[in-house]
XYZ file of C-alpha atoms in Angstrom:
732
model
C -122.034 -35.913 -36.075
C -124.389 -35.431 -33.133
C -123.755 -33.482 -29.934
C -123.366 -36.117 -27.247
C -122.921 -33.852 -24.202
C -122.901 -30.194 -23.199
C -120.585 -29.532 -20.235
C -120.252 -26.309 -18.239
C -119.535 -25.041 -14.704
C -122.530 -25.083 -12.371
C -121.920 -21.454 -11.370
C -121.915 -20.175 -14.974
C -124.318 -22.015 -17.306
C -123.975 -20.830 -20.955
C -127.530 -19.547 -21.197
C -127.244 -18.453 -24.835
C -125.974 -21.868 -25.942
C -128.737 -23.674 -24.058
C -131.402 -21.340 -25.520
C -130.037 -21.621 -29.074
C -129.918 -25.411 -28.826
C -133.506 -25.483 -27.509
C -134.833 -23.315 -30.342
C -132.833 -25.279 -32.923
C -134.125 -28.591 -31.600
C -130.647 -29.875 -30.657
C -131.043 -32.165 -27.674
C -128.201 -33.495 -25.558
C -127.602 -34.234 -21.876
C -126.132 -31.401 -19.799
C -123.252 -31.888 -17.370
C -122.650 -29.029 -14.921
C -119.634 -30.567 -13.201
C -116.852 -28.608 -14.934
C -114.594 -26.574 -12.631
C -115.475 -22.910 -12.131
C -114.014 -20.737 -14.896
C -114.012 -23.527 -17.495
C -115.342 -22.826 -20.987
C -118.549 -24.609 -21.996
C -117.877 -27.633 -24.173
C -119.648 -29.732 -26.793
C -118.646 -33.401 -26.849
C -119.607 -35.059 -30.141
C -120.420 -38.688 -30.768
C -117.110 -38.960 -32.660
C -115.174 -37.936 -29.565
C -114.303 -34.503 -30.963
C -114.862 -31.375 -28.851
C -115.575 -27.664 -29.288
C -114.976 -25.080 -26.556
C -116.270 -21.569 -25.814
C -119.684 -19.895 -25.854
C -119.226 -18.038 -29.163
C -117.810 -21.106 -30.870
C -120.735 -23.261 -29.750
C -123.235 -20.611 -30.863
C -121.627 -20.420 -34.321
C -121.798 -24.188 -34.601
C -125.504 -24.221 -33.686
C -126.130 -21.373 -36.129
C -124.545 -23.330 -38.969
C -126.275 -26.679 -38.357
C -129.723 -25.481 -37.238
C -132.604 -26.098 -39.595
C -133.767 -22.486 -39.164
C -133.529 -20.074 -42.115
C -130.685 -17.538 -41.759
C -129.997 -18.518 -38.148
C -126.344 -17.692 -38.891
C -127.100 -15.128 -41.603
C -128.023 -15.495 -45.260
C -124.627 -14.370 -46.581
C -121.057 -13.706 -45.477
C -121.815 -10.118 -44.498
C -124.721 -11.043 -42.213
C -122.648 -13.864 -40.678
C -119.936 -11.308 -39.913
C -122.523 -8.984 -38.369
C -123.646 -11.875 -36.163
C -120.014 -12.451 -35.154
C -119.816 -8.797 -34.071
C -122.865 -9.228 -31.840
C -121.494 -12.463 -30.362
C -118.346 -10.563 -29.390
C -120.440 -7.698 -27.979
C -122.937 -9.772 -25.954
C -120.619 -10.575 -22.986
C -120.586 -6.857 -22.076
C -124.096 -7.354 -20.687
C -122.635 -9.403 -17.846
C -120.256 -6.569 -16.973
C -121.924 -4.709 -14.129
C -120.566 -1.236 -14.837
C -121.299 -1.351 -18.580
C -124.720 -2.991 -18.396
C -126.899 0.113 -18.738
C -124.768 1.698 -21.439
C -125.027 -1.572 -23.353
C -128.829 -1.539 -22.926
C -128.903 2.020 -24.241
C -126.794 1.078 -27.274
C -128.938 -1.936 -28.224
C -132.163 0.030 -27.596
C -131.083 2.732 -30.065
C -129.979 0.085 -32.574
C -133.418 -1.579 -32.411
C -135.241 1.696 -33.076
C -135.704 0.749 -36.737
C -135.123 -3.006 -36.584
C -137.203 -6.015 -35.658
C -134.157 -8.308 -35.348
C -130.469 -7.543 -34.728
C -129.347 -8.939 -38.086
C -131.468 -9.308 -41.204
C -135.180 -9.935 -40.994
C -135.431 -13.101 -38.949
C -134.186 -14.611 -35.718
C -130.462 -15.325 -35.574
C -127.969 -16.461 -32.948
C -127.155 -12.755 -32.479
C -130.644 -12.231 -31.052
C -130.244 -15.318 -28.884
C -126.889 -14.135 -27.493
C -128.065 -10.641 -26.560
C -131.467 -11.827 -25.309
C -129.805 -14.434 -23.087
C -127.334 -11.829 -21.830
C -130.205 -9.670 -20.634
C -132.245 -12.525 -19.183
C -129.190 -13.891 -17.417
C -128.873 -10.775 -15.265
C -132.138 -11.737 -13.584
C -133.675 -9.042 -11.412
C -131.509 -6.265 -12.799
C -133.003 -6.582 -16.283
C -136.477 -7.266 -14.875
C -136.404 -3.907 -13.066
C -135.361 -2.085 -16.221
C -137.953 -3.952 -18.268
C -140.706 -2.805 -15.898
C -139.446 0.786 -15.956
C -139.842 0.987 -19.758
C -136.630 3.002 -19.866
C -135.573 1.217 -23.048
C -138.812 0.769 -25.045
C -137.279 -0.706 -28.213
C -135.200 -3.177 -26.250
C -138.235 -4.096 -24.130
C -140.398 -4.605 -27.247
C -137.771 -6.839 -28.850
C -137.156 -8.834 -25.662
C -140.877 -9.375 -25.007
C -141.496 -10.301 -28.626
C -138.942 -13.121 -28.514
C -140.173 -14.241 -25.106
C -143.747 -14.480 -26.390
C -142.712 -16.133 -29.644
C -140.574 -18.877 -28.111
C -142.236 -18.941 -24.699
C -142.226 -22.702 -24.140
C -138.505 -23.147 -24.894
C -137.378 -19.948 -23.193
C -139.455 -20.350 -20.066
C -138.122 -23.873 -19.572
C -134.519 -22.616 -19.754
C -135.162 -19.554 -17.592
C -136.937 -21.528 -14.906
C -134.121 -24.079 -14.813
C -131.108 -21.774 -14.923
C -132.073 -18.172 -14.121
C -134.759 -18.966 -11.560
C -132.223 -20.819 -9.422
C -130.174 -17.667 -9.012
C -132.979 -16.046 -7.098
C -136.283 -14.578 -8.069
C -138.845 -15.720 -10.554
C -137.856 -16.148 -14.175
C -138.978 -13.768 -16.885
C -140.951 -16.516 -18.504
C -142.821 -17.366 -15.336
C -143.655 -13.713 -14.820
C -145.060 -13.466 -18.303
C -147.268 -16.433 -17.550
C -148.504 -14.760 -14.389
C -149.355 -11.595 -16.274
C -151.328 -13.399 -18.958
C -152.884 -16.064 -16.806
C -152.157 -18.785 -19.312
C -149.292 -20.769 -20.747
C -148.326 -19.734 -24.245
C -146.880 -21.725 -27.073
C -146.452 -21.222 -30.790
C -149.165 -22.141 -33.247
C -149.298 -21.355 -36.955
C -152.779 -20.067 -37.789
C -152.131 -18.248 -41.046
C -149.231 -17.581 -43.370
C -146.848 -14.687 -42.892
C -146.794 -11.560 -45.000
C -143.814 -13.020 -46.830
C -140.892 -15.357 -46.275
C -138.920 -12.360 -45.052
C -141.593 -11.130 -42.685
C -141.873 -11.940 -39.042
C -141.285 -15.641 -38.542
C -144.683 -17.196 -38.444
C -145.654 -18.238 -35.028
C -148.703 -17.327 -33.063
C -149.144 -16.985 -29.350
C -151.894 -19.302 -28.166
C -152.796 -20.907 -24.878
C -153.395 -24.093 -22.986
C -156.996 -24.136 -21.783
C -159.229 -27.194 -21.638
C -162.789 -27.529 -22.869
C -164.919 -29.352 -20.288
C -165.656 -32.992 -21.135
C -163.920 -32.716 -24.512
C -162.938 -35.932 -26.297
C -160.161 -35.860 -28.856
C -161.552 -36.260 -32.368
C -165.175 -35.711 -31.266
C -165.340 -31.969 -30.638
C -167.786 -30.090 -32.898
C -168.064 -26.319 -32.578
C -170.018 -23.590 -34.313
C -169.421 -19.955 -35.110
C -172.898 -18.444 -35.365
C -173.004 -14.783 -36.447
C -176.262 -12.960 -37.106
C -176.237 -11.638 -40.724
C -177.130 -8.094 -39.650
C -173.757 -6.444 -40.249
C -170.153 -7.123 -41.230
C -167.745 -9.144 -39.080
C -165.955 -6.929 -36.550
C -162.931 -7.443 -34.334
C -165.091 -8.740 -31.458
C -166.601 -11.467 -33.650
C -163.076 -12.311 -34.827
C -162.140 -13.415 -31.329
C -165.060 -15.863 -31.189
C -164.278 -17.215 -34.667
C -160.577 -17.731 -33.925
C -161.221 -19.337 -30.535
C -163.563 -21.831 -32.201
C -160.889 -22.667 -34.747
C -158.205 -22.953 -32.072
C -160.176 -25.487 -30.013
C -161.201 -27.438 -33.103
C -157.560 -27.776 -34.126
C -156.445 -28.631 -30.619
C -158.966 -31.460 -30.236
C -158.834 -32.587 -33.871
C -162.467 -31.574 -34.191
C -164.431 -29.396 -36.568
C -166.120 -26.007 -36.830
C -169.284 -25.205 -38.728
C -170.571 -21.771 -39.705
C -174.207 -21.167 -38.843
C -176.049 -17.991 -39.721
C -178.476 -17.114 -36.949
C -180.987 -15.600 -39.390
C -184.107 -15.210 -37.251
C -184.715 -11.464 -37.522
C -185.681 -10.529 -41.094
C -185.953 -6.835 -40.225
C -182.162 -6.567 -39.788
C -180.723 -9.236 -42.075
C -179.762 -9.395 -45.744
C -177.876 -11.476 -48.301
C -175.275 -8.689 -48.490
C -174.355 -9.373 -44.869
C -174.218 -13.143 -45.438
C -171.871 -12.742 -48.397
C -169.581 -10.334 -46.580
C -169.499 -12.399 -43.396
C -168.341 -15.390 -45.439
C -165.735 -13.163 -47.097
C -164.495 -11.994 -43.685
C -164.413 -15.546 -42.310
C -162.251 -16.530 -45.275
C -160.016 -13.503 -44.640
C -159.452 -14.722 -41.074
C -158.403 -18.115 -42.417
C -161.169 -19.998 -40.613
C -161.447 -23.572 -41.925
C -165.010 -24.820 -41.555
C -166.834 -28.028 -42.446
C -170.090 -26.590 -43.716
C -172.412 -23.572 -43.667
C -175.891 -23.890 -42.170
C -178.724 -21.482 -41.416
C -181.076 -21.426 -38.447
C -183.842 -20.809 -41.012
C -183.170 -24.344 -42.336
C -184.695 -25.583 -39.065
C -187.820 -23.394 -38.969
C -190.209 -26.367 -39.537
C -188.621 -28.397 -36.700
C -188.544 -25.345 -34.429
C -192.259 -24.726 -34.983
C -192.973 -28.390 -34.306
C -190.951 -28.216 -31.072
C -192.811 -25.052 -30.022
C -196.145 -26.776 -30.594
C -195.026 -29.795 -28.550
C -194.072 -27.525 -25.650
C -197.496 -25.879 -25.828
C -199.194 -29.305 -25.675
C -197.037 -30.266 -22.667
C -197.929 -27.054 -20.836
C -194.332 -25.783 -21.058
C -195.148 -22.759 -23.233
C -198.077 -20.354 -23.579
C -199.261 -17.561 -25.867
C -199.347 -14.090 -24.330
C -200.714 -10.790 -25.671
C -199.400 -8.647 -22.822
C -197.933 -5.411 -24.283
C -194.125 -5.503 -24.463
C -193.394 -2.755 -21.918
C -195.839 -4.209 -19.410
C -194.347 -7.676 -19.939
C -190.847 -6.360 -19.233
C -192.085 -4.694 -16.038
C -193.839 -7.873 -14.883
C -190.739 -9.969 -15.546
C -188.600 -7.592 -13.506
C -191.081 -7.728 -10.614
C -191.805 -11.467 -10.860
C -195.500 -10.967 -11.695
C -197.127 -13.789 -13.648
C -199.026 -12.984 -16.845
C -202.815 -13.400 -16.693
C -202.437 -15.794 -19.663
C -199.924 -18.064 -17.932
C -202.693 -20.421 -16.783
C -204.404 -20.673 -20.195
C -205.179 -24.233 -21.277
C -203.027 -25.897 -23.968
C -206.082 -25.844 -26.261
C -206.459 -22.058 -25.917
C -202.729 -21.601 -26.452
C -202.824 -23.761 -29.600
C -205.708 -21.677 -30.938
C -203.802 -18.443 -30.409
C -200.651 -20.095 -31.809
C -202.529 -20.693 -35.076
C -203.488 -17.004 -35.105
C -199.799 -16.123 -34.785
C -198.832 -18.472 -37.631
C -201.442 -16.897 -39.914
C -200.414 -13.382 -38.918
C -203.966 -12.316 -38.130
C -204.783 -9.077 -36.364
C -205.061 -10.954 -33.076
C -201.977 -13.076 -33.790
C -199.811 -10.017 -34.436
C -200.488 -8.888 -30.858
C -199.194 -12.170 -29.367
C -195.933 -13.877 -28.601
C -195.066 -17.380 -27.393
C -193.394 -17.587 -23.984
C -191.718 -20.438 -22.187
C -193.281 -21.416 -18.854
C -190.166 -21.587 -16.691
C -190.048 -19.843 -13.276
C -191.314 -16.299 -12.703
C -189.838 -16.253 -9.182
C -186.297 -17.268 -10.113
C -183.673 -14.710 -8.986
C -182.107 -15.158 -12.422
C -184.471 -13.010 -14.466
C -183.583 -14.752 -17.745
C -185.608 -17.719 -16.448
C -188.748 -15.628 -15.927
C -190.784 -16.942 -18.881
C -188.630 -15.758 -21.805
C -190.147 -15.115 -25.243
C -189.775 -18.020 -27.693
C -191.576 -16.676 -30.788
C -192.693 -13.284 -32.085
C -194.786 -12.231 -35.065
C -192.972 -10.406 -37.830
C -194.647 -10.026 -41.248
C -191.448 -8.739 -42.946
C -190.162 -11.094 -45.712
C -187.069 -13.150 -44.913
C -183.979 -12.630 -47.075
C -183.699 -16.384 -47.826
C -187.224 -17.803 -47.685
C -189.375 -14.817 -48.519
C -192.874 -14.507 -46.983
C -193.320 -18.158 -46.016
C -193.495 -17.331 -42.293
C -195.140 -14.636 -40.213
C -193.489 -15.780 -36.978
C -189.823 -16.146 -36.062
C -188.061 -17.808 -33.107
C -185.921 -15.804 -30.719
C -182.224 -16.506 -30.263
C -182.938 -17.835 -26.750
C -185.260 -20.490 -28.180
C -183.542 -21.590 -31.364
C -179.911 -21.600 -30.183
C -180.155 -24.475 -27.645
C -182.326 -26.432 -30.120
C -180.102 -26.091 -33.201
C -176.873 -26.538 -31.196
C -178.127 -29.875 -29.932
C -179.531 -31.326 -33.151
C -176.496 -30.220 -35.203
C -174.253 -32.251 -32.911
C -172.448 -29.291 -31.361
C -170.468 -30.511 -28.346
C -169.401 -27.123 -26.978
C -170.998 -23.730 -27.506
C -168.484 -20.895 -27.075
C -170.240 -17.770 -25.784
C -168.900 -14.490 -24.465
C -169.298 -13.950 -20.735
C -171.954 -11.254 -21.283
C -174.355 -14.204 -21.744
C -173.407 -15.713 -18.383
C -176.792 -15.094 -16.725
C -178.551 -16.767 -19.656
C -176.569 -20.008 -19.433
C -179.074 -21.415 -16.937
C -181.864 -20.517 -19.360
C -180.026 -22.293 -22.223
C -179.713 -25.506 -20.207
C -183.315 -25.316 -18.910
C -184.737 -24.921 -22.429
C -182.691 -27.880 -23.683
C -183.992 -29.900 -20.758
C -187.638 -28.943 -21.489
C -187.104 -29.900 -25.132
C -185.711 -33.284 -24.102
C -182.516 -32.729 -26.089
C -178.879 -33.695 -25.564
C -177.030 -31.221 -23.378
C -174.421 -29.000 -25.046
C -171.541 -27.701 -22.913
C -171.150 -23.936 -22.748
C -167.646 -22.485 -22.657
C -167.353 -18.795 -21.764
C -164.722 -16.315 -22.851
C -164.422 -12.572 -22.268
C -165.765 -10.190 -24.864
C -163.080 -8.167 -26.615
C -163.561 -4.481 -25.824
C -161.364 -1.721 -27.229
C -160.955 1.906 -26.212
C -162.850 4.563 -28.195
C -164.669 1.797 -30.059
C -168.306 0.844 -30.605
C -168.930 -2.822 -31.399
C -172.738 -2.774 -31.321
C -173.982 -3.493 -34.844
C -176.987 -1.274 -34.173
C -174.705 1.669 -33.419
C -172.394 0.917 -36.326
C -175.432 0.776 -38.603
C -176.347 4.304 -37.458
C -173.012 5.622 -38.750
C -173.591 3.916 -42.110
C -177.194 5.042 -42.516
C -176.429 8.633 -41.492
C -173.464 9.021 -43.820
C -170.939 9.453 -41.012
C -168.756 6.789 -42.648
C -168.358 5.546 -46.209
C -169.740 2.058 -45.546
C -169.075 -1.028 -43.475
C -165.498 -1.185 -44.798
C -164.697 2.384 -43.740
C -161.153 2.531 -42.277
C -162.544 4.132 -39.108
C -164.750 1.079 -38.468
C -163.716 -1.882 -36.246
C -164.950 -4.307 -38.912
C -162.471 -6.783 -40.375
C -162.829 -5.102 -43.766
C -162.403 -1.663 -42.199
C -159.199 -2.383 -40.286
C -157.713 -4.362 -43.191
C -158.496 -1.427 -45.486
C -156.679 0.832 -43.027
C -153.579 -1.325 -43.369
C -153.794 -4.069 -40.747
C -152.291 -7.389 -41.726
C -154.616 -10.223 -40.824
C -151.785 -12.141 -39.132
C -151.371 -9.198 -36.740
C -155.065 -9.428 -35.844
C -154.779 -13.181 -35.296
C -151.699 -12.794 -33.101
C -153.347 -9.993 -31.099
C -156.516 -12.000 -30.446
C -154.788 -15.256 -29.595
C -152.501 -13.433 -27.162
C -155.640 -12.475 -25.217
C -156.322 -16.165 -24.707
C -159.602 -17.658 -23.510
C -159.616 -15.615 -20.318
C -162.994 -14.787 -18.771
C -161.730 -11.501 -17.320
C -163.216 -8.411 -18.945
C -160.500 -6.128 -20.304
C -160.562 -2.820 -22.132
C -157.794 -3.195 -24.690
C -155.732 -0.467 -26.335
C -155.497 -0.320 -30.128
C -151.819 0.603 -29.755
C -150.851 -2.984 -28.991
C -152.522 -4.281 -32.149
C -150.860 -1.655 -34.340
C -147.479 -2.337 -32.718
C -147.763 -6.006 -33.686
C -148.746 -4.910 -37.197
C -145.709 -2.635 -37.490
C -143.390 -5.501 -36.605
C -144.857 -7.470 -39.503
C -144.850 -4.762 -42.189
C -141.676 -2.845 -41.337
C -139.153 -5.522 -42.383
C -140.703 -5.931 -45.835
C -142.586 -2.841 -47.033
C -140.924 -0.640 -49.690
C -139.788 2.893 -48.879
C -140.917 5.914 -50.887
C -140.633 9.692 -50.519
C -143.270 12.405 -50.249
C -143.196 16.162 -49.670
C -146.243 18.031 -48.378
C -147.591 20.250 -51.166
C -148.536 23.211 -48.972
C -145.618 25.666 -48.665
C -143.117 23.193 -50.055
C -139.660 24.746 -50.361
C -137.394 24.810 -53.409
C -133.787 24.163 -52.347
C -131.306 25.087 -55.093
C -127.941 23.347 -54.960
C -125.493 25.773 -56.610
C -122.988 23.008 -57.381
C -125.658 20.416 -58.118
C -125.877 18.484 -61.382
C -126.432 20.710 -64.416
C -128.174 17.817 -66.111
C -130.461 15.545 -64.092
C -129.247 11.968 -63.702
C -130.954 8.818 -62.454
C -129.776 6.138 -60.048
C -131.512 2.858 -59.294
C -131.580 2.188 -55.553
C -133.311 -0.465 -53.411
C -136.790 0.274 -52.099
C -135.768 -1.307 -48.799
C -132.096 -1.357 -47.843
C -132.469 -4.523 -45.780
C -134.964 -6.443 -47.915
C -133.933 -7.098 -51.479
C -137.285 -8.584 -52.528
C -138.972 -5.180 -52.066
C -137.479 -4.284 -55.425
C -135.765 -1.197 -56.787
C -136.766 2.373 -57.569
C -135.383 5.085 -59.823
C -134.307 8.298 -58.120
C -133.627 11.447 -60.107
C -130.914 13.833 -58.881
C -131.350 17.483 -59.862
C -129.968 20.940 -59.140
C -133.296 22.023 -57.644
C -134.986 19.828 -55.038
C -138.147 20.118 -52.936
C -138.246 19.731 -49.157
C -140.979 19.999 -46.519
C -141.724 23.350 -44.914
C -141.448 21.718 -41.479
C -137.846 20.682 -42.273
C -136.976 24.083 -43.753
C -138.140 25.747 -40.519
C -135.543 23.751 -38.553
C -132.563 24.735 -40.710
C -130.172 27.602 -40.048
C -127.830 29.354 -42.449
C -124.457 27.537 -42.797
C -125.945 24.400 -41.236
C -124.908 21.092 -42.754
C -127.774 18.676 -43.340
C -128.065 15.203 -44.860
C -130.205 14.670 -47.953
C -131.330 11.057 -47.595
C -130.005 8.678 -50.275
C -127.697 11.398 -51.624
C -125.323 12.930 -49.091
C -124.639 16.127 -47.182
C -125.359 19.707 -48.201
C -124.579 23.064 -46.588
C -127.349 25.668 -46.540
C -126.063 29.116 -47.540
C -129.211 31.216 -47.948
C -132.768 31.065 -46.541
C -135.567 33.384 -47.693
C -138.784 33.815 -45.709
C -142.076 35.629 -46.243
C -143.646 38.148 -43.852
C -145.330 35.343 -41.909
C -142.034 33.591 -41.239
C -142.523 30.745 -43.700
C -139.497 29.688 -45.754
C -140.054 30.394 -49.463
C -136.750 29.192 -50.926
C -133.250 28.114 -49.981
C -129.898 27.665 -51.661
C -126.707 25.908 -50.737
C -123.986 23.566 -51.922
C -123.522 19.815 -51.954
C -120.892 18.560 -49.525
C -120.923 14.857 -50.368
C -117.669 14.174 -48.520
C -119.326 15.284 -45.264
C -120.186 12.721 -42.586
C -123.848 11.852 -42.091
C -123.040 11.090 -38.464
C -122.416 14.762 -37.687
C -125.688 16.186 -39.027
C -128.838 16.708 -36.960
C -131.342 16.763 -39.824
C -131.763 13.850 -42.204
C -134.133 15.440 -44.726
C -136.322 13.704 -47.262
C -136.474 15.441 -50.643
C -137.851 15.139 -54.134
C -136.371 16.317 -57.428
C -138.076 19.372 -58.937
C -139.380 17.552 -62.034
C -142.730 17.135 -63.779
C -142.902 13.367 -63.252
C -143.872 13.637 -59.569
C -147.299 12.279 -58.618
C -149.990 13.922 -56.506
C -150.883 12.164 -53.257
C -153.852 12.421 -50.939
C -152.620 11.346 -47.499
C -155.564 10.374 -45.299
C -155.368 10.216 -41.502
C -158.196 8.886 -39.339
C -159.287 9.277 -35.731
C -161.684 7.439 -33.425
C -165.419 7.870 -34.034
C -166.114 8.699 -30.383
C -164.240 10.857 -27.894
C -164.569 8.671 -24.773
C -162.461 5.625 -24.019
C -165.489 3.844 -22.618
C -169.109 4.922 -22.532
C -170.750 4.824 -19.124
C -173.743 2.574 -18.481
C -176.775 4.088 -20.215
C -174.758 6.870 -21.860
C -175.878 7.774 -25.387
C -173.071 7.344 -27.909
C -174.497 10.302 -29.869
C -173.313 12.560 -27.043
C -169.718 11.403 -27.543
C -169.365 11.688 -31.320
C -165.990 12.901 -32.529
C -166.575 15.923 -34.813
C -163.301 15.435 -36.711
C -162.399 11.870 -37.679
C -160.716 12.363 -41.058
C -157.918 14.638 -42.286
C -156.510 14.970 -45.808
C -153.017 16.250 -46.617
C -152.068 16.871 -50.238
C -148.488 15.888 -51.042
C -146.144 15.163 -53.930
C -144.639 11.709 -54.271
C -141.796 10.109 -56.188
C -142.684 8.877 -59.656
C -142.174 5.232 -58.686
C -145.524 5.353 -56.871
C -147.262 5.215 -60.262
C -146.800 1.449 -59.969
C -148.608 1.051 -56.639
C -151.610 -1.279 -56.587
C -154.640 -1.072 -54.324
C -153.780 -2.742 -51.040
C -150.009 -2.212 -51.313
C -148.356 -1.172 -48.056
C -145.430 1.226 -48.075
C -143.488 3.543 -45.838
C -143.145 7.213 -46.698
C -139.733 8.056 -45.261
C -140.082 10.029 -42.012
C -143.864 10.216 -42.406
C -145.028 6.735 -41.490
C -146.683 3.690 -42.990
C -149.483 3.862 -45.546
C -151.789 1.584 -47.514
C -152.696 2.423 -51.090
C -156.483 2.728 -51.345
C -156.723 4.362 -54.797
C -153.774 3.751 -57.166
C -152.517 6.021 -59.940
C -154.995 6.516 -62.791
C -154.086 9.848 -64.416
C -152.148 13.008 -63.422
C -155.292 14.918 -62.427
C -156.433 12.206 -59.978
C -154.370 11.771 -56.803
C -153.115 8.492 -55.411
C -154.990 7.978 -52.135
C -152.906 6.622 -49.265
C -154.353 5.697 -45.853
C -152.096 6.316 -42.856
C -151.457 3.151 -40.819
C -151.059 3.666 -37.044
C -147.720 2.401 -35.758
C -148.617 1.811 -32.113
C -147.501 5.167 -30.792
C -150.063 7.325 -28.997
C -152.377 8.826 -31.566
C -152.771 12.594 -31.700
C -156.242 14.038 -32.194
C -156.968 15.375 -35.663
C -157.665 19.071 -36.051
């Protein structure tokens, strides 16, 4: 039974019904000719009708081919019904802000209003906000309700195409620009959903990715061939990830292909270790490529091309010292060897190939234009001598081509149609095209995108290598590093990285991005699914004796995540003596009633402190009939038993102390002296089962990734703190 027609009054379109139908893929003509005050109506092909916004939403929720759109069980469906009854309050002028405050507080610990995926409850409340137009837009800009803003923006980004269409049609007409249009203006591109990699789990954030509509110049569908060409001189970092994912995006969009090419022309910096780990990181990103090639595969052809250019008078051998050559290029002064005959150049070229004493002093330069205002065209170096063995081909060669020479050559002969390059290479684009022209090769189109820069972050492989070689970090996968392996080891889900990068789009504007946004996306992915555990800081932990507590310990099995059954269960032991954090004990007063999480209320009767004011022990009584709503402190606790495990909680800070280094500033002057902090804690015995890479939440302490699992009682479980998007405090 299909919906034949949606009817409603022109002055009151049922925004939530229209949005829900759009997302659910239910298409039907709309008739806005009903009298003012009439209820919206579905007319079915059978002639039957349904009336009323909530009724129509429930119908869409039941028939939509979207998991749990109307809840996964009777309880969740009833929760959705509650929200459908609540949503109309948003259109009540006097109650609007109090309603915003209520929903904002509710969303403090939730990604969605009901369950762990989008439902018609989210649609109803979202549409209620959007339907108020400028009133909600003003509040959204003010950031007065951060959780509500996060949730609203998340749905807007996720379903941008559908939502923007509805907002432009129905909200925009009431005056002012729609929310969707404003989002487009802010990002400078039109977003849509695109699945790039799988979600953390079926219960995680529903898997769509923000991408963009940007055209490659002269691209033909089915004929686009792209390359991702890292130099194997380090591990893949977050900046490289943007280039890799943009290549994949355009290949998918044009039904083309991507190849991986290792630009291995500098044996002094490169190694097989880097090749292997780059391939590992590319696989981690989910990049699908046709083949792997190496620039070194083309060394014979490159040498032949260089020799041809020498014969044609388009290249010459120069022994000018490097510093003098740089000075002459800056000042537009021609080398004294620029007018050497091809025969003399070929003779010196042979000396370079053999690596003789004379040859080692020379380089091969292109004869372009020493007067060009674009200094990259002032006779760039094509080849240099380097007697160091190559990691793939050993000592076969004593000379190696520069990136400027080999890139336009290999791009062309490998059939690359479009070379994606970051805008920092903009001034060298003319050089790229000129060299291809001199070589007589097919032109490859260059497409520029902005380099991804992040605050407090070094992306230069040379600088990162310094940290590794000087023992400032534990390797290229150190959790303080911006490498893919480093940030994944710290607890970043790769789908969060993909979403973050694709949301930046293919813009050419240079931006300095905050890490907070990336970690906020990550939190939205891990929070709905990661298990909850309990820890108490070892230092000055406090024994709290419950006078009427259980004489004999007993065990209950409770869920690891109250809203996600698949997280599993854990055993919790209840005892007369329990351990709490010193920081919590400091907040408690005598006769205060507190809530012991996952147990109930207790009343504190006695507090003992040492001469420094630290609490040493406490006693009190259980008051399980007390209301958790009336207590200020919801305390985490552990039973005082021998089965607890020792934890090493690791927090990390940025490697440098400046958001952005100034031009010419030495990064060594901005090193952060304290980038790692360890806190010893006790954890519940269930953490014995953690595996390396598992992500969990320690209640009231944050999210963590297990780096070293349980081995034996004397060796702690090592947990790395995962940032949650809130402003990071400096470590002391």
